[in-house]
Amino acid sequence: MEGDGFMGRGRREEEKEGLARLTNIGPAAGCIICLAVTLVAVIISIAAIVDGYHEIEEGYVGVYYKFGALKDGTTEPGVHISQPFVTSYKKVLIRPEESRMSSVEAITKDGIAITFQGISVLSRTTKIKVISLIK
């Protein structure tokens, strides 16, 4: 194939030369690209550790969701690491809790209104029944 470029150079040789200029980025540019890739990897790693690390306080159990679906089982109080960006968690209170209600009004069969003051409700959830209560 006859060259149609200056001094008999072919079109393919010009394309190869242009490609060689694009791929020859030099050592400084290669170092900058390597540094940028390393920096992105470090940032993603730190974000994964921060997202996966969590603490369940005493008196609570942890309940986990993977892609929004409730997983079977709970975790005890303490420090835990879960699968980052995929798993979320909720803390569920299992120790006894007392709640005071405001005044409650009730009407009897006879139509008499009775107001109850200072009602306390004591509630407690067991670890075994947490998952079945949420489902």
mmCIF file with all atom_site columns, C-alpha atoms in Angstrom:
data_model
loop_
_atom_site.group_PDB
_atom_site.id
_atom_site.type_symbol
_atom_site.label_atom_id
_atom_site.label_alt_id
_atom_site.label_comp_id
_atom_site.label_asym_id
_atom_site.label_entity_id
_atom_site.label_seq_id
_atom_site.pdbx_PDB_ins_code
_atom_site.Cartn_x
_atom_site.Cartn_y
_atom_site.Cartn_z
_atom_site.occupancy
_atom_site.B_iso_or_equiv
_atom_site.pdbx_formal_charge
_atom_site.auth_seq_id
_atom_site.auth_comp_id
_atom_site.auth_asym_id
_atom_site.auth_atom_id
_atom_site.pdbx_PDB_model_num
ATOM 1   C CA . MET A 1 1   ? 0.000   0.000   0.000  1.00 0.00 ? 1   MET A CA 1
ATOM 2   C CA . GLU A 1 2   ? 1.422   3.323   -1.058 1.00 0.00 ? 2   GLU A CA 1
ATOM 3   C CA . GLY A 1 3   ? 1.706   6.002   1.582  1.00 0.00 ? 3   GLY A CA 1
ATOM 4   C CA . ASP A 1 4   ? -0.313  9.135   1.082  1.00 0.00 ? 4   ASP A CA 1
ATOM 5   C CA . GLY A 1 5   ? 1.425   11.212  3.767  1.00 0.00 ? 5   GLY A CA 1
ATOM 6   C CA . PHE A 1 6   ? 4.463   13.437  3.568  1.00 0.00 ? 6   PHE A CA 1
ATOM 7   C CA . MET A 1 7   ? 7.692   11.720  2.406  1.00 0.00 ? 7   MET A CA 1
ATOM 8   C CA . GLY A 1 8   ? 5.911   8.440   1.676  1.00 0.00 ? 8   GLY A CA 1
ATOM 9   C CA . ARG A 1 9   ? 4.682   7.679   5.219  1.00 0.00 ? 9   ARG A CA 1
ATOM 10  C CA . GLY A 1 10  ? 1.543   5.605   5.331  1.00 0.00 ? 10  GLY A CA 1
ATOM 11  C CA . ARG A 1 11  ? -1.625  6.418   7.178  1.00 0.00 ? 11  ARG A CA 1
ATOM 12  C CA . ARG A 1 12  ? -1.203  3.435   9.498  1.00 0.00 ? 12  ARG A CA 1
ATOM 13  C CA . GLU A 1 13  ? 2.240   4.598   10.562 1.00 0.00 ? 13  GLU A CA 1
ATOM 14  C CA . GLU A 1 14  ? 0.807   8.016   11.429 1.00 0.00 ? 14  GLU A CA 1
ATOM 15  C CA . GLU A 1 15  ? -1.956  6.367   13.483 1.00 0.00 ? 15  GLU A CA 1
ATOM 16  C CA . LYS A 1 16  ? 0.589   4.201   15.327 1.00 0.00 ? 16  LYS A CA 1
ATOM 17  C CA . GLU A 1 17  ? 2.711   7.236   16.062 1.00 0.00 ? 17  GLU A CA 1
ATOM 18  C CA . GLY A 1 18  ? -0.299  9.167   17.372 1.00 0.00 ? 18  GLY A CA 1
ATOM 19  C CA . LEU A 1 19  ? -1.278  6.235   19.582 1.00 0.00 ? 19  LEU A CA 1
ATOM 20  C CA . ALA A 1 20  ? 2.279   5.976   20.873 1.00 0.00 ? 20  ALA A CA 1
ATOM 21  C CA . ARG A 1 21  ? 2.160   9.668   21.850 1.00 0.00 ? 21  ARG A CA 1
ATOM 22  C CA . LEU A 1 22  ? -1.087  9.093   23.768 1.00 0.00 ? 22  LEU A CA 1
ATOM 23  C CA . THR A 1 23  ? 0.183   6.041   25.652 1.00 0.00 ? 23  THR A CA 1
ATOM 24  C CA . ASN A 1 24  ? 3.563   7.539   26.500 1.00 0.00 ? 24  ASN A CA 1
ATOM 25  C CA . ILE A 1 25  ? 2.474   9.590   29.511 1.00 0.00 ? 25  ILE A CA 1
ATOM 26  C CA . GLY A 1 26  ? 5.814   9.744   31.230 1.00 0.00 ? 26  GLY A CA 1
ATOM 27  C CA . PRO A 1 27  ? 6.953   8.762   34.720 1.00 0.00 ? 27  PRO A CA 1
ATOM 28  C CA . ALA A 1 28  ? 5.576   11.859  36.502 1.00 0.00 ? 28  ALA A CA 1
ATOM 29  C CA . ALA A 1 29  ? 2.080   11.390  35.113 1.00 0.00 ? 29  ALA A CA 1
ATOM 30  C CA . GLY A 1 30  ? 2.196   7.655   35.912 1.00 0.00 ? 30  GLY A CA 1
ATOM 31  C CA . CYS A 1 31  ? 3.157   8.479   39.498 1.00 0.00 ? 31  CYS A CA 1
ATOM 32  C CA . ILE A 1 32  ? 0.255   10.930  39.792 1.00 0.00 ? 32  ILE A CA 1
ATOM 33  C CA . ILE A 1 33  ? -2.218  8.344   38.474 1.00 0.00 ? 33  ILE A CA 1
ATOM 34  C CA . CYS A 1 34  ? -0.857  5.718   40.880 1.00 0.00 ? 34  CYS A CA 1
ATOM 35  C CA . LEU A 1 35  ? -1.151  8.183   43.775 1.00 0.00 ? 35  LEU A CA 1
ATOM 36  C CA . ALA A 1 36  ? -4.748  9.055   42.809 1.00 0.00 ? 36  ALA A CA 1
ATOM 37  C CA . VAL A 1 37  ? -5.763  5.381   42.616 1.00 0.00 ? 37  VAL A CA 1
ATOM 38  C CA . THR A 1 38  ? -4.130  4.700   45.995 1.00 0.00 ? 38  THR A CA 1
ATOM 39  C CA . LEU A 1 39  ? -5.879  7.697   47.554 1.00 0.00 ? 39  LEU A CA 1
ATOM 40  C CA . VAL A 1 40  ? -9.279  6.556   46.252 1.00 0.00 ? 40  VAL A CA 1
ATOM 41  C CA . ALA A 1 41  ? -8.652  3.030   47.587 1.00 0.00 ? 41  ALA A CA 1
ATOM 42  C CA . VAL A 1 42  ? -7.706  4.391   51.032 1.00 0.00 ? 42  VAL A CA 1
ATOM 43  C CA . ILE A 1 43  ? -10.812 6.621   51.158 1.00 0.00 ? 43  ILE A CA 1
ATOM 44  C CA . ILE A 1 44  ? -13.097 3.713   50.214 1.00 0.00 ? 44  ILE A CA 1
ATOM 45  C CA . SER A 1 45  ? -11.417 1.473   52.824 1.00 0.00 ? 45  SER A CA 1
ATOM 46  C CA . ILE A 1 46  ? -11.873 4.057   55.585 1.00 0.00 ? 46  ILE A CA 1
ATOM 47  C CA . ALA A 1 47  ? -15.515 4.597   54.581 1.00 0.00 ? 47  ALA A CA 1
ATOM 48  C CA . ALA A 1 48  ? -16.103 0.820   54.704 1.00 0.00 ? 48  ALA A CA 1
ATOM 49  C CA . ILE A 1 49  ? -14.612 0.538   58.196 1.00 0.00 ? 49  ILE A CA 1
ATOM 50  C CA . VAL A 1 50  ? -16.619 3.504   59.486 1.00 0.00 ? 50  VAL A CA 1
ATOM 51  C CA . ASP A 1 51  ? -19.853 2.184   57.944 1.00 0.00 ? 51  ASP A CA 1
ATOM 52  C CA . GLY A 1 52  ? -19.365 -1.364  59.226 1.00 0.00 ? 52  GLY A CA 1
ATOM 53  C CA . TYR A 1 53  ? -18.277 -0.509  62.790 1.00 0.00 ? 53  TYR A CA 1
ATOM 54  C CA . HIS A 1 54  ? -21.014 -0.130  65.410 1.00 0.00 ? 54  HIS A CA 1
ATOM 55  C CA . GLU A 1 55  ? -21.580 -0.557  69.122 1.00 0.00 ? 55  GLU A CA 1
ATOM 56  C CA . ILE A 1 56  ? -24.568 -2.101  70.883 1.00 0.00 ? 56  ILE A CA 1
ATOM 57  C CA . GLU A 1 57  ? -25.003 -0.740  74.413 1.00 0.00 ? 57  GLU A CA 1
ATOM 58  C CA . GLU A 1 58  ? -25.800 -2.802  77.502 1.00 0.00 ? 58  GLU A CA 1
ATOM 59  C CA . GLY A 1 59  ? -29.524 -3.538  77.783 1.00 0.00 ? 59  GLY A CA 1
ATOM 60  C CA . TYR A 1 60  ? -29.977 -3.677  73.998 1.00 0.00 ? 60  TYR A CA 1
ATOM 61  C CA . VAL A 1 61  ? -29.578 -6.319  71.303 1.00 0.00 ? 61  VAL A CA 1
ATOM 62  C CA . GLY A 1 62  ? -28.719 -5.689  67.675 1.00 0.00 ? 62  GLY A CA 1
ATOM 63  C CA . VAL A 1 63  ? -31.058 -6.651  64.838 1.00 0.00 ? 63  VAL A CA 1
ATOM 64  C CA . TYR A 1 64  ? -29.623 -6.703  61.308 1.00 0.00 ? 64  TYR A CA 1
ATOM 65  C CA . TYR A 1 65  ? -31.050 -6.030  57.857 1.00 0.00 ? 65  TYR A CA 1
ATOM 66  C CA . LYS A 1 66  ? -29.224 -7.083  54.695 1.00 0.00 ? 66  LYS A CA 1
ATOM 67  C CA . PHE A 1 67  ? -30.439 -5.250  51.575 1.00 0.00 ? 67  PHE A CA 1
ATOM 68  C CA . GLY A 1 68  ? -33.495 -4.288  53.667 1.00 0.00 ? 68  GLY A CA 1
ATOM 69  C CA . ALA A 1 69  ? -34.447 -7.866  54.570 1.00 0.00 ? 69  ALA A CA 1
ATOM 70  C CA . LEU A 1 70  ? -34.488 -8.862  58.242 1.00 0.00 ? 70  LEU A CA 1
ATOM 71  C CA . LYS A 1 71  ? -31.779 -11.403 59.091 1.00 0.00 ? 71  LYS A CA 1
ATOM 72  C CA . ASP A 1 72  ? -32.329 -14.164 61.634 1.00 0.00 ? 72  ASP A CA 1
ATOM 73  C CA . GLY A 1 73  ? -30.493 -13.802 64.912 1.00 0.00 ? 73  GLY A CA 1
ATOM 74  C CA . THR A 1 74  ? -29.435 -10.962 67.173 1.00 0.00 ? 74  THR A CA 1
ATOM 75  C CA . THR A 1 75  ? -26.140 -9.767  68.615 1.00 0.00 ? 75  THR A CA 1
ATOM 76  C CA . GLU A 1 76  ? -25.206 -9.142  72.210 1.00 0.00 ? 76  GLU A CA 1
ATOM 77  C CA . PRO A 1 77  ? -23.969 -5.808  73.577 1.00 0.00 ? 77  PRO A CA 1
ATOM 78  C CA . GLY A 1 78  ? -20.453 -4.842  72.517 1.00 0.00 ? 78  GLY A CA 1
ATOM 79  C CA . VAL A 1 79  ? -18.491 -3.699  69.482 1.00 0.00 ? 79  VAL A CA 1
ATOM 80  C CA . HIS A 1 80  ? -19.388 -5.297  66.161 1.00 0.00 ? 80  HIS A CA 1
ATOM 81  C CA . ILE A 1 81  ? -18.389 -5.021  62.512 1.00 0.00 ? 81  ILE A CA 1
ATOM 82  C CA . SER A 1 82  ? -20.948 -5.749  59.816 1.00 0.00 ? 82  SER A CA 1
ATOM 83  C CA . GLN A 1 83  ? -20.711 -5.942  56.041 1.00 0.00 ? 83  GLN A CA 1
ATOM 84  C CA . PRO A 1 84  ? -20.311 -2.309  54.952 1.00 0.00 ? 84  PRO A CA 1
ATOM 85  C CA . PHE A 1 85  ? -22.715 -0.551  52.574 1.00 0.00 ? 85  PHE A CA 1
ATOM 86  C CA . VAL A 1 86  ? -24.987 -3.635  52.554 1.00 0.00 ? 86  VAL A CA 1
ATOM 87  C CA . THR A 1 87  ? -26.014 -4.348  56.149 1.00 0.00 ? 87  THR A CA 1
ATOM 88  C CA . SER A 1 88  ? -27.838 -1.954  58.468 1.00 0.00 ? 88  SER A CA 1
ATOM 89  C CA . TYR A 1 89  ? -28.767 -2.487  62.100 1.00 0.00 ? 89  TYR A CA 1
ATOM 90  C CA . LYS A 1 90  ? -31.224 -1.346  64.765 1.00 0.00 ? 90  LYS A CA 1
ATOM 91  C CA . LYS A 1 91  ? -30.889 -1.467  68.539 1.00 0.00 ? 91  LYS A CA 1
ATOM 92  C CA . VAL A 1 92  ? -33.799 -3.071  70.424 1.00 0.00 ? 92  VAL A CA 1
ATOM 93  C CA . LEU A 1 93  ? -34.258 -2.427  74.155 1.00 0.00 ? 93  LEU A CA 1
ATOM 94  C CA . ILE A 1 94  ? -34.555 -5.670  76.139 1.00 0.00 ? 94  ILE A CA 1
ATOM 95  C CA . ARG A 1 95  ? -34.196 -4.479  79.733 1.00 0.00 ? 95  ARG A CA 1
ATOM 96  C CA . PRO A 1 96  ? -37.361 -3.620  81.687 1.00 0.00 ? 96  PRO A CA 1
ATOM 97  C CA . GLU A 1 97  ? -38.639 -0.139  80.921 1.00 0.00 ? 97  GLU A CA 1
ATOM 98  C CA . GLU A 1 98  ? -41.207 1.853   82.862 1.00 0.00 ? 98  GLU A CA 1
ATOM 99  C CA . SER A 1 99  ? -43.355 4.382   81.046 1.00 0.00 ? 99  SER A CA 1
ATOM 100 C CA . ARG A 1 100 ? -45.715 6.814   82.723 1.00 0.00 ? 100 ARG A CA 1
ATOM 101 C CA . MET A 1 101 ? -48.887 7.654   80.898 1.00 0.00 ? 101 MET A CA 1
ATOM 102 C CA . SER A 1 102 ? -50.711 10.947  81.150 1.00 0.00 ? 102 SER A CA 1
ATOM 103 C CA . SER A 1 103 ? -54.216 10.919  82.535 1.00 0.00 ? 103 SER A CA 1
ATOM 104 C CA . VAL A 1 104 ? -56.464 8.282   80.975 1.00 0.00 ? 104 VAL A CA 1
ATOM 105 C CA . GLU A 1 105 ? -60.213 8.750   80.818 1.00 0.00 ? 105 GLU A CA 1
ATOM 106 C CA . ALA A 1 106 ? -62.582 5.783   80.707 1.00 0.00 ? 106 ALA A CA 1
ATOM 107 C CA . ILE A 1 107 ? -66.372 5.616   80.593 1.00 0.00 ? 107 ILE A CA 1
ATOM 108 C CA . THR A 1 108 ? -68.225 2.838   82.365 1.00 0.00 ? 108 THR A CA 1
ATOM 109 C CA . LYS A 1 109 ? -71.335 0.989   81.132 1.00 0.00 ? 109 LYS A CA 1
ATOM 110 C CA . ASP A 1 110 ? -73.410 3.299   83.263 1.00 0.00 ? 110 ASP A CA 1
ATOM 111 C CA . GLY A 1 111 ? -71.980 6.379   81.507 1.00 0.00 ? 111 GLY A CA 1
ATOM 112 C CA . ILE A 1 112 ? -69.810 7.497   84.382 1.00 0.00 ? 112 ILE A CA 1
ATOM 113 C CA . ALA A 1 113 ? -66.480 9.074   83.336 1.00 0.00 ? 113 ALA A CA 1
ATOM 114 C CA . ILE A 1 114 ? -63.484 8.006   85.373 1.00 0.00 ? 114 ILE A CA 1
ATOM 115 C CA . THR A 1 115 ? -60.056 9.619   85.033 1.00 0.00 ? 115 THR A CA 1
ATOM 116 C CA . PHE A 1 116 ? -56.988 7.590   86.016 1.00 0.00 ? 116 PHE A CA 1
ATOM 117 C CA . GLN A 1 117 ? -53.868 9.506   87.023 1.00 0.00 ? 117 GLN A CA 1
ATOM 118 C CA . GLY A 1 118 ? -50.284 8.249   87.236 1.00 0.00 ? 118 GLY A CA 1
ATOM 119 C CA . ILE A 1 119 ? -50.571 4.939   85.362 1.00 0.00 ? 119 ILE A CA 1
ATOM 120 C CA . SER A 1 120 ? -47.220 3.187   84.906 1.00 0.00 ? 120 SER A CA 1
ATOM 121 C CA . VAL A 1 121 ? -46.578 0.534   82.299 1.00 0.00 ? 121 VAL A CA 1
ATOM 122 C CA . LEU A 1 122 ? -43.696 -1.883  82.762 1.00 0.00 ? 122 LEU A CA 1
ATOM 123 C CA . SER A 1 123 ? -42.536 -3.573  79.569 1.00 0.00 ? 123 SER A CA 1
ATOM 124 C CA . ARG A 1 124 ? -39.765 -6.018  78.782 1.00 0.00 ? 124 ARG A CA 1
ATOM 125 C CA . THR A 1 125 ? -38.717 -7.890  75.651 1.00 0.00 ? 125 THR A CA 1
ATOM 126 C CA . THR A 1 126 ? -36.810 -11.167 75.735 1.00 0.00 ? 126 THR A CA 1
ATOM 127 C CA . LYS A 1 127 ? -33.873 -11.777 73.374 1.00 0.00 ? 127 LYS A CA 1
ATOM 128 C CA . ILE A 1 128 ? -35.433 -14.942 71.995 1.00 0.00 ? 128 ILE A CA 1
ATOM 129 C CA . LYS A 1 129 ? -38.632 -13.208 70.867 1.00 0.00 ? 129 LYS A CA 1
ATOM 130 C CA . VAL A 1 130 ? -37.126 -10.042 69.326 1.00 0.00 ? 130 VAL A CA 1
ATOM 131 C CA . ILE A 1 131 ? -37.003 -11.343 65.731 1.00 0.00 ? 131 ILE A CA 1
ATOM 132 C CA . SER A 1 132 ? -40.529 -12.802 65.880 1.00 0.00 ? 132 SER A CA 1
ATOM 133 C CA . LEU A 1 133 ? -41.872 -9.494  67.279 1.00 0.00 ? 133 LEU A CA 1
ATOM 134 C CA . ILE A 1 134 ? -40.309 -7.517  64.418 1.00 0.00 ? 134 ILE A CA 1
ATOM 135 C CA . LYS A 1 135 ? -41.550 -9.930  61.724 1.00 0.00 ? 135 LYS A CA 1
#
